[in-house]
mmCIF file of C-alpha atoms in Angstrom:
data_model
loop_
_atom_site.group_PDB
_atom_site.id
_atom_site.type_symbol
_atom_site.label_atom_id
_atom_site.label_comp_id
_atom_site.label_asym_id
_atom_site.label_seq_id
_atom_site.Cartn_x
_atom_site.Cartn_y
_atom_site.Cartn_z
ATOM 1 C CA UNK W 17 0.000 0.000 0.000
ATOM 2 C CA UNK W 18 1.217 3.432 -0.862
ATOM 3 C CA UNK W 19 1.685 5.494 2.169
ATOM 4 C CA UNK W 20 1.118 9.356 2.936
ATOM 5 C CA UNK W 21 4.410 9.870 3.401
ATOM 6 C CA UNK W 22 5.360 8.941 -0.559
ATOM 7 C CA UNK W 23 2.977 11.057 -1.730
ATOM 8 C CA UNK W 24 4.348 14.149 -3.383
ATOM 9 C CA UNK W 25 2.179 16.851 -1.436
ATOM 10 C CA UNK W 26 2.348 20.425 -1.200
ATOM 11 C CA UNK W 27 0.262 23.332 0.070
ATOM 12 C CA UNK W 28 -0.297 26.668 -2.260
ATOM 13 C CA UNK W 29 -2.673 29.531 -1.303
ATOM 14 C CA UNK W 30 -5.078 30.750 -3.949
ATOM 15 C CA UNK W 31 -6.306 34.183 -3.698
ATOM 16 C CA UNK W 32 -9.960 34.197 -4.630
ATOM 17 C CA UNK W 33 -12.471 37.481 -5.077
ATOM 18 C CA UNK W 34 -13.073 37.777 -1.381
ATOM 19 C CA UNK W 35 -10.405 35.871 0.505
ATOM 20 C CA UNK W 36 -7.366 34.052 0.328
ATOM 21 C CA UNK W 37 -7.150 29.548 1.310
ATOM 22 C CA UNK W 38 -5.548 26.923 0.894
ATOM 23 C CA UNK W 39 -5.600 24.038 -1.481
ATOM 24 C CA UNK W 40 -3.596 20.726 -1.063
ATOM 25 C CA UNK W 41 -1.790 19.372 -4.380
ATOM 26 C CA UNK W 42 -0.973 15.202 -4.097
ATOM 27 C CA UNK W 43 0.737 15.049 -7.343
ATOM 28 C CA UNK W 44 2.713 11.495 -9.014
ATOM 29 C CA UNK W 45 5.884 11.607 -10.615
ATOM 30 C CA UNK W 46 4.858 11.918 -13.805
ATOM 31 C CA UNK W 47 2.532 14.973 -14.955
ATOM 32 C CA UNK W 48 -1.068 13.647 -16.474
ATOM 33 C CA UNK W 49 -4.521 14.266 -15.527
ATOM 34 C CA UNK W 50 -5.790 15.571 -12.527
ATOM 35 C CA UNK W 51 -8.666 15.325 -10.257
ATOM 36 C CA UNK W 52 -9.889 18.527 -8.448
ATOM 37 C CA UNK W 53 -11.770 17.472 -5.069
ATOM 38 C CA UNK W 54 -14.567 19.386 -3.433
ATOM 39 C CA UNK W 55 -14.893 17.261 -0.134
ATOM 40 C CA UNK W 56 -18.774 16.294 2.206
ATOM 41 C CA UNK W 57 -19.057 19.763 4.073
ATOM 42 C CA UNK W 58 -18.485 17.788 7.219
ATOM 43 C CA UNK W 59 -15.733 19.601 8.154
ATOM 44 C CA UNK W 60 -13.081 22.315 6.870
ATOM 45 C CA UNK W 61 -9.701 23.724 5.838
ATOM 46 C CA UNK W 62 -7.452 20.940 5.512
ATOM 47 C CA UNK W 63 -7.192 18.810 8.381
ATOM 48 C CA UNK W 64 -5.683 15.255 8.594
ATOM 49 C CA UNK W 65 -8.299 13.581 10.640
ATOM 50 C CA UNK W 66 -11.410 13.976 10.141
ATOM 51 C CA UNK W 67 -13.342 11.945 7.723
ATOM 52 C CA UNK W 68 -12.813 13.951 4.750
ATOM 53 C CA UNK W 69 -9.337 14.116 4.972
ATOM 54 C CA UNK W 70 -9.011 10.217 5.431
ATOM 55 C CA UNK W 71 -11.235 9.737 2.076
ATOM 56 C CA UNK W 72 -8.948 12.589 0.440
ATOM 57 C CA UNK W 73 -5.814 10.354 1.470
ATOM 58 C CA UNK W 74 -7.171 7.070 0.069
ATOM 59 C CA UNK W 75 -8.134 8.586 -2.984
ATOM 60 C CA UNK W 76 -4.681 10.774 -3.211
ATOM 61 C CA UNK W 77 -2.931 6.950 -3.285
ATOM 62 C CA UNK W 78 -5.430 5.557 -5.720
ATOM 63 C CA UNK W 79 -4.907 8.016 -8.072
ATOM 64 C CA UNK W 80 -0.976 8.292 -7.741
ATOM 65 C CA UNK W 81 -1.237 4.284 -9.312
ATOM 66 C CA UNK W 82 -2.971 5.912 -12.779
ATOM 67 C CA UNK W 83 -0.861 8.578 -12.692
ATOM 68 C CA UNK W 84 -3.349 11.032 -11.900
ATOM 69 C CA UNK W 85 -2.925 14.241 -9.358
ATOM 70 C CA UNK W 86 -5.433 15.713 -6.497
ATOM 71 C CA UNK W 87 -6.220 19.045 -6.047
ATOM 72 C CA UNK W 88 -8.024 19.205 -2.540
ATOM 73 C CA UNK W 89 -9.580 23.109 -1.880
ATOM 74 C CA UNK W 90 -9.766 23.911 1.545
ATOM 75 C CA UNK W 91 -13.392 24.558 2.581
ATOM 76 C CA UNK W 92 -15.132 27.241 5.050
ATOM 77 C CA UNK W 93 -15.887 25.603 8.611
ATOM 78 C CA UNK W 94 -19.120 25.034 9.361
ATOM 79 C CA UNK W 95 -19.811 25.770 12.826
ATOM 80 C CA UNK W 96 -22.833 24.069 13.490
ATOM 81 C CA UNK W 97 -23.073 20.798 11.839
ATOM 82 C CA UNK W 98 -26.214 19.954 13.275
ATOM 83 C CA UNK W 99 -28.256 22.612 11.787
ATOM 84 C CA UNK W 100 -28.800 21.789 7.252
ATOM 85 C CA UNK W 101 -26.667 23.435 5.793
ATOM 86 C CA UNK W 102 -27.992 26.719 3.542
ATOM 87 C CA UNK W 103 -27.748 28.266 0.366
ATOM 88 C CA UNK W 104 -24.890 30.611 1.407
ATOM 89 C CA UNK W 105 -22.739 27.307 2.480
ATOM 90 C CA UNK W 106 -23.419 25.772 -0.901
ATOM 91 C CA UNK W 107 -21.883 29.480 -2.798
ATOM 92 C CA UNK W 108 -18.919 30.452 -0.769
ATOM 93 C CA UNK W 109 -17.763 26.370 -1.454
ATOM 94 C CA UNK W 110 -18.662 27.386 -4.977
ATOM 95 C CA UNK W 111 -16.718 30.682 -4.991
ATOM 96 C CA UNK W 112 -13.710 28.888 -3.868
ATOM 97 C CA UNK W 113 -14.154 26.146 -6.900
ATOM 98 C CA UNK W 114 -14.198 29.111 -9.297
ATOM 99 C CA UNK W 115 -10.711 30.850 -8.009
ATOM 100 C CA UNK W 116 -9.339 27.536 -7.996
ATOM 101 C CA UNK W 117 -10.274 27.330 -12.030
ATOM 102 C CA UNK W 118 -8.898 30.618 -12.834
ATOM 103 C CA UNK W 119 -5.867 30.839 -10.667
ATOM 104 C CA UNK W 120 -2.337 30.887 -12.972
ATOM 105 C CA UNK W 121 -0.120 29.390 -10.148
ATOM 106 C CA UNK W 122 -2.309 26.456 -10.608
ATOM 107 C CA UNK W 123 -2.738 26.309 -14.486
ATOM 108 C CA UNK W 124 -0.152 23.722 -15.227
ATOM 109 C CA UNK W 125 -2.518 20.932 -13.024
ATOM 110 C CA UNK W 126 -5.498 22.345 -15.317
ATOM 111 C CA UNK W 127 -4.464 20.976 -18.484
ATOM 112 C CA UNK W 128 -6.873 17.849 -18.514
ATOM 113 C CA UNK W 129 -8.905 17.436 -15.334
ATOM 114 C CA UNK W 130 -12.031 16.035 -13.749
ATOM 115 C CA UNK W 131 -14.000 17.177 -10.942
ATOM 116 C CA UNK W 132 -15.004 15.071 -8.122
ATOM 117 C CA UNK W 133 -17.379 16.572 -5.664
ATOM 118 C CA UNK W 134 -18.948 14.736 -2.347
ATOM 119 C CA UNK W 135 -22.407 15.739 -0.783
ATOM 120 C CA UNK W 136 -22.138 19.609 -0.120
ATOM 121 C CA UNK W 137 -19.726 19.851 -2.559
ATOM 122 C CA UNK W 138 -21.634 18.364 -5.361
ATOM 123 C CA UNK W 139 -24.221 20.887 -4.711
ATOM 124 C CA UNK W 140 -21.802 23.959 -4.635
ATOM 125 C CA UNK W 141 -20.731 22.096 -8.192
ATOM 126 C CA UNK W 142 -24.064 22.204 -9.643
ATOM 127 C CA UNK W 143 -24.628 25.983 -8.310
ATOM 128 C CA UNK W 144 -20.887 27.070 -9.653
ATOM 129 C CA UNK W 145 -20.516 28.232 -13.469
ATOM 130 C CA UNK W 146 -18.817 24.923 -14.008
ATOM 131 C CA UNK W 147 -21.744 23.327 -15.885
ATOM 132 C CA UNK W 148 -23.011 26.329 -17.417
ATOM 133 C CA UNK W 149 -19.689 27.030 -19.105
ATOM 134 C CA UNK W 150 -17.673 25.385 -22.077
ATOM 135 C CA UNK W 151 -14.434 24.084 -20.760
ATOM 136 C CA UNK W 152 -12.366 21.946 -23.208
ATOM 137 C CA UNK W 153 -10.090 20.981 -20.399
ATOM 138 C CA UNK W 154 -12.959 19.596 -18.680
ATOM 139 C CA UNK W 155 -13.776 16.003 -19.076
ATOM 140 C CA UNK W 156 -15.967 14.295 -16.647
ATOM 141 C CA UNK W 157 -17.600 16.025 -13.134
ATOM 142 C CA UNK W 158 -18.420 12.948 -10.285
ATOM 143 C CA UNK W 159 -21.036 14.013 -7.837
ATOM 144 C CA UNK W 160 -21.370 11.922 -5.083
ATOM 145 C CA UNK W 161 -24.429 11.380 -2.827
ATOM 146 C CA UNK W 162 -26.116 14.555 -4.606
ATOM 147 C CA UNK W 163 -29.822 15.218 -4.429
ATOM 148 C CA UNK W 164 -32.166 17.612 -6.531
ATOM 149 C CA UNK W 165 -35.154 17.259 -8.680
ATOM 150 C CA UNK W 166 -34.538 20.919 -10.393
ATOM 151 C CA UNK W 167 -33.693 20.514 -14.005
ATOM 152 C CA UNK W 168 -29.803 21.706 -14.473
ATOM 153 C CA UNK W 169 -28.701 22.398 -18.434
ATOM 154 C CA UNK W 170 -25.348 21.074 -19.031
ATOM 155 C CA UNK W 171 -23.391 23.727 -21.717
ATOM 156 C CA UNK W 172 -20.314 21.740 -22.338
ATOM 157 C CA UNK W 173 -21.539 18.965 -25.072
ATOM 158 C CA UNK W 174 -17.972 16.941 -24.035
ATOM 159 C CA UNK W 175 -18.306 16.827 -20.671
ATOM 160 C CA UNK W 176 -19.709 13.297 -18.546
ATOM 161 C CA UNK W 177 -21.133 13.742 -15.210
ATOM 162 C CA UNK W 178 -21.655 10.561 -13.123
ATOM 163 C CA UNK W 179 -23.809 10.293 -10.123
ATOM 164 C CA UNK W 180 -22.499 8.003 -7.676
ATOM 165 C CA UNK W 181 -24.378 6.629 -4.860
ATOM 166 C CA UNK W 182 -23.899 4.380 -1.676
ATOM 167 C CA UNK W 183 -26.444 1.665 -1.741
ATOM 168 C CA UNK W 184 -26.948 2.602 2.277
ATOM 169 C CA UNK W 185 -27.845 6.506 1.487
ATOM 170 C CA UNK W 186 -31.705 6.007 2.028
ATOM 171 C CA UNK W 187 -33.129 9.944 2.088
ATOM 172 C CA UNK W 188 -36.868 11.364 2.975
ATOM 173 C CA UNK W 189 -38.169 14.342 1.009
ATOM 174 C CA UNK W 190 -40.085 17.088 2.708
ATOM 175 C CA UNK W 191 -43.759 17.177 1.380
ATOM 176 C CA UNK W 192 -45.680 20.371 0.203
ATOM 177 C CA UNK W 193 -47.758 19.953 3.801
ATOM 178 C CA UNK W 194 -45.060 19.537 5.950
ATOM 179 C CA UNK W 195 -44.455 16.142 6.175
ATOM 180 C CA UNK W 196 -41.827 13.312 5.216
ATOM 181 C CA UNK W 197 -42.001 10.671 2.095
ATOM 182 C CA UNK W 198 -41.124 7.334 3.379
ATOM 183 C CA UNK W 199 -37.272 6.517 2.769
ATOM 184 C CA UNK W 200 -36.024 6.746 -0.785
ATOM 185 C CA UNK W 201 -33.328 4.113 -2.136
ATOM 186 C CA UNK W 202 -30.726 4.917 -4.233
ATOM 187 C CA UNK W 203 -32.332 2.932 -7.090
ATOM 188 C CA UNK W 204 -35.411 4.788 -6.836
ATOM 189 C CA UNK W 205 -34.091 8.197 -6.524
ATOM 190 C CA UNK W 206 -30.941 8.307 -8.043
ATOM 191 C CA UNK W 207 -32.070 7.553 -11.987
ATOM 192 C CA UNK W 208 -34.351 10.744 -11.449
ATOM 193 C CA UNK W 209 -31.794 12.997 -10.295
ATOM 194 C CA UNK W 210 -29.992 11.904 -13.275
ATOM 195 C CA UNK W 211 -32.558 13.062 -15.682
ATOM 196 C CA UNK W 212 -32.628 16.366 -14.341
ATOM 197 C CA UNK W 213 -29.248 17.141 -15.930
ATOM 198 C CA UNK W 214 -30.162 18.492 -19.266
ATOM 199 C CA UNK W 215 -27.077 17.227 -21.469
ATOM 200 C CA UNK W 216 -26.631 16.421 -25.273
ATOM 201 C CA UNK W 217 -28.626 13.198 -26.208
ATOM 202 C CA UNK W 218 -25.178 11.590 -27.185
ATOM 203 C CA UNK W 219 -23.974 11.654 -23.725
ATOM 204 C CA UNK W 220 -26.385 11.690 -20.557
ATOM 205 C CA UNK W 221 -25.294 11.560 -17.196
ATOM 206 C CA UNK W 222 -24.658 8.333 -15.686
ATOM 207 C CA UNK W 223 -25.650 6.544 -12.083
ATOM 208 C CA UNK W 224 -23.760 4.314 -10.291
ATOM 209 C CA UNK W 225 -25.302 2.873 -6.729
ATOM 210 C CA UNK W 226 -22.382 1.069 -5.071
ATOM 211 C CA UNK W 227 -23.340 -2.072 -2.858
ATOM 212 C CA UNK W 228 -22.847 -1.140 0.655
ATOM 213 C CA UNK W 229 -21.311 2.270 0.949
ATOM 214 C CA UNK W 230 -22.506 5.030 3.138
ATOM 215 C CA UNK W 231 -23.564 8.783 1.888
ATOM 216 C CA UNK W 232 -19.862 9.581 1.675
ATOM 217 C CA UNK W 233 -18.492 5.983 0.210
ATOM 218 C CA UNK W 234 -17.654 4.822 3.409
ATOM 219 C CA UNK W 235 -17.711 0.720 3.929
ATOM 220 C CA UNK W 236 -18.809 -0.117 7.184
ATOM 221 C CA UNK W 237 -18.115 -3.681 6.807
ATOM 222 C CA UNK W 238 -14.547 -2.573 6.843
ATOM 223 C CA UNK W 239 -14.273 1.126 8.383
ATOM 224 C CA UNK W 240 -12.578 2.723 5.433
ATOM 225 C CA UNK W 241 -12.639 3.990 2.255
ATOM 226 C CA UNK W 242 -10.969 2.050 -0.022
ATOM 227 C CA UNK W 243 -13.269 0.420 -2.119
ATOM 228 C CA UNK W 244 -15.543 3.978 -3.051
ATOM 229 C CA UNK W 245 -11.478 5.763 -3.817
ATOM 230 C CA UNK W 246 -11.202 3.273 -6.067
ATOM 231 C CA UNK W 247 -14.324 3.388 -8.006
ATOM 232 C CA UNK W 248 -13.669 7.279 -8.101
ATOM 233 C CA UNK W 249 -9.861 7.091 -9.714
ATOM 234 C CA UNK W 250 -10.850 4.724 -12.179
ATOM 235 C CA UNK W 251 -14.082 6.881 -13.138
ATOM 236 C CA UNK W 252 -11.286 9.886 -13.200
ATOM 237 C CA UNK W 253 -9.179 7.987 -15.949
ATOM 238 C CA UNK W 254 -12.261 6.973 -18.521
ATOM 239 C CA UNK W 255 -12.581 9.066 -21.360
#
């Protein structure tokens, strides 16, 4: 197993409209694609132990074997993870995705990249000007464990987005009078999300529902994160 400590990593500070953060760059040996990762929302900046920065690290390895670099953007704290999170969380994560896209000290990992986004940051994805934009660089966006039913038109004809889904990340929708739908699967939910992205008839966006992952690709069988990295770095490597 590749360790932490072999991975080429290195912290540069990108100054966007507002405010200045960090991002963390895992990049291999040889220079390739790269994978740009907008982490759950659970927590922030760029700490090693929390459960976002554990995911990062598997997926940091996983990507090293196919030659592929990580981009991880430091994200806002959230102070109170108890309360849902609101439409301001979802812009200033958004914000930071478009500084990262634009900033010249980080143009040479921007060649050829993908975009992998988890929970919260799949939603500050969708609400970016990532999708609305053409980017030839731009080949494939992965949102993971994202949820809406409003319709979302795709402007880059080249791009592939895949939603990926735990087979454990049962959800309840609000109702019109106040109350809660029975629990949703994956299967039943996921396809419609899917349909919601508007895209070019040639090249819809995908689902995946992974056998028993959490929300955030976590296997409880095994406490870790191994198996949902994995199915992310190889979706970051298909044309």
């Amino acid at each position: 197993m590749q360790t932490l400590a072999k991975i080429y990593a290195e912290i540069r500070q990108v100054a966007g409209s507002n405010e200045a953060f960090d991002v963390e760059i895992y990049s291999p040996e040889i220079e390739g694609k790269t994978c740009i990762l907008l982490n759950t929302g659970k927590g922030g900046t760029l700490g090693l132990d929390d459960a976002d920065a554990v995911f990062s690290t598997q997926l940091a390895i996983e990507l090293r074997h196919r030659g592929v670099s990580l981009v991880r953007i430091g994200m806002p704290v959230r102070e109170d993870l108890s309360k849902p999170a609101t439409m301001g969380h979802i812009e200033h994560r958004a914000s930071r995705l478009e500084a990262v896209l634009r900033a010249p000290e980080l143009s040479m990992w921007l060649q050829s990249y993908s975009i992998c986004a988890l929970s919260l940051g799949a939603s500050a994805v969708v609400s970016s000007a990532v999708l609305k934009t053409f980017t030839p660089q731009l080949s494939r966006v992965i949102l993971v464990g994202y949820f809406s039913y409003k319709p979302m038109l795709v402007c880059n004809p080249n791009v592939k987005i895949t939603l990926v889904y735990g087979s454990h990340d049962f959800i309840s929708i609000l109702r019109s009078d106040g109350t809660m739908s029975s629990a949703l699967s994956p299967e039943e939910y996921g396809p419609q999300v899917g349909k919601c992205f508007v895209t070019s008839p040639k090249n819809p966006a995908g689902v995946r529902i992974v056998t028993g992952l959490s929300h955030d690709l976590l296997d409880p069988a095994e406490h870790n994160y191994q198996r949902g990295a994995k199915i992310i770095a190889d979706l970051c490597i298909i044309s």
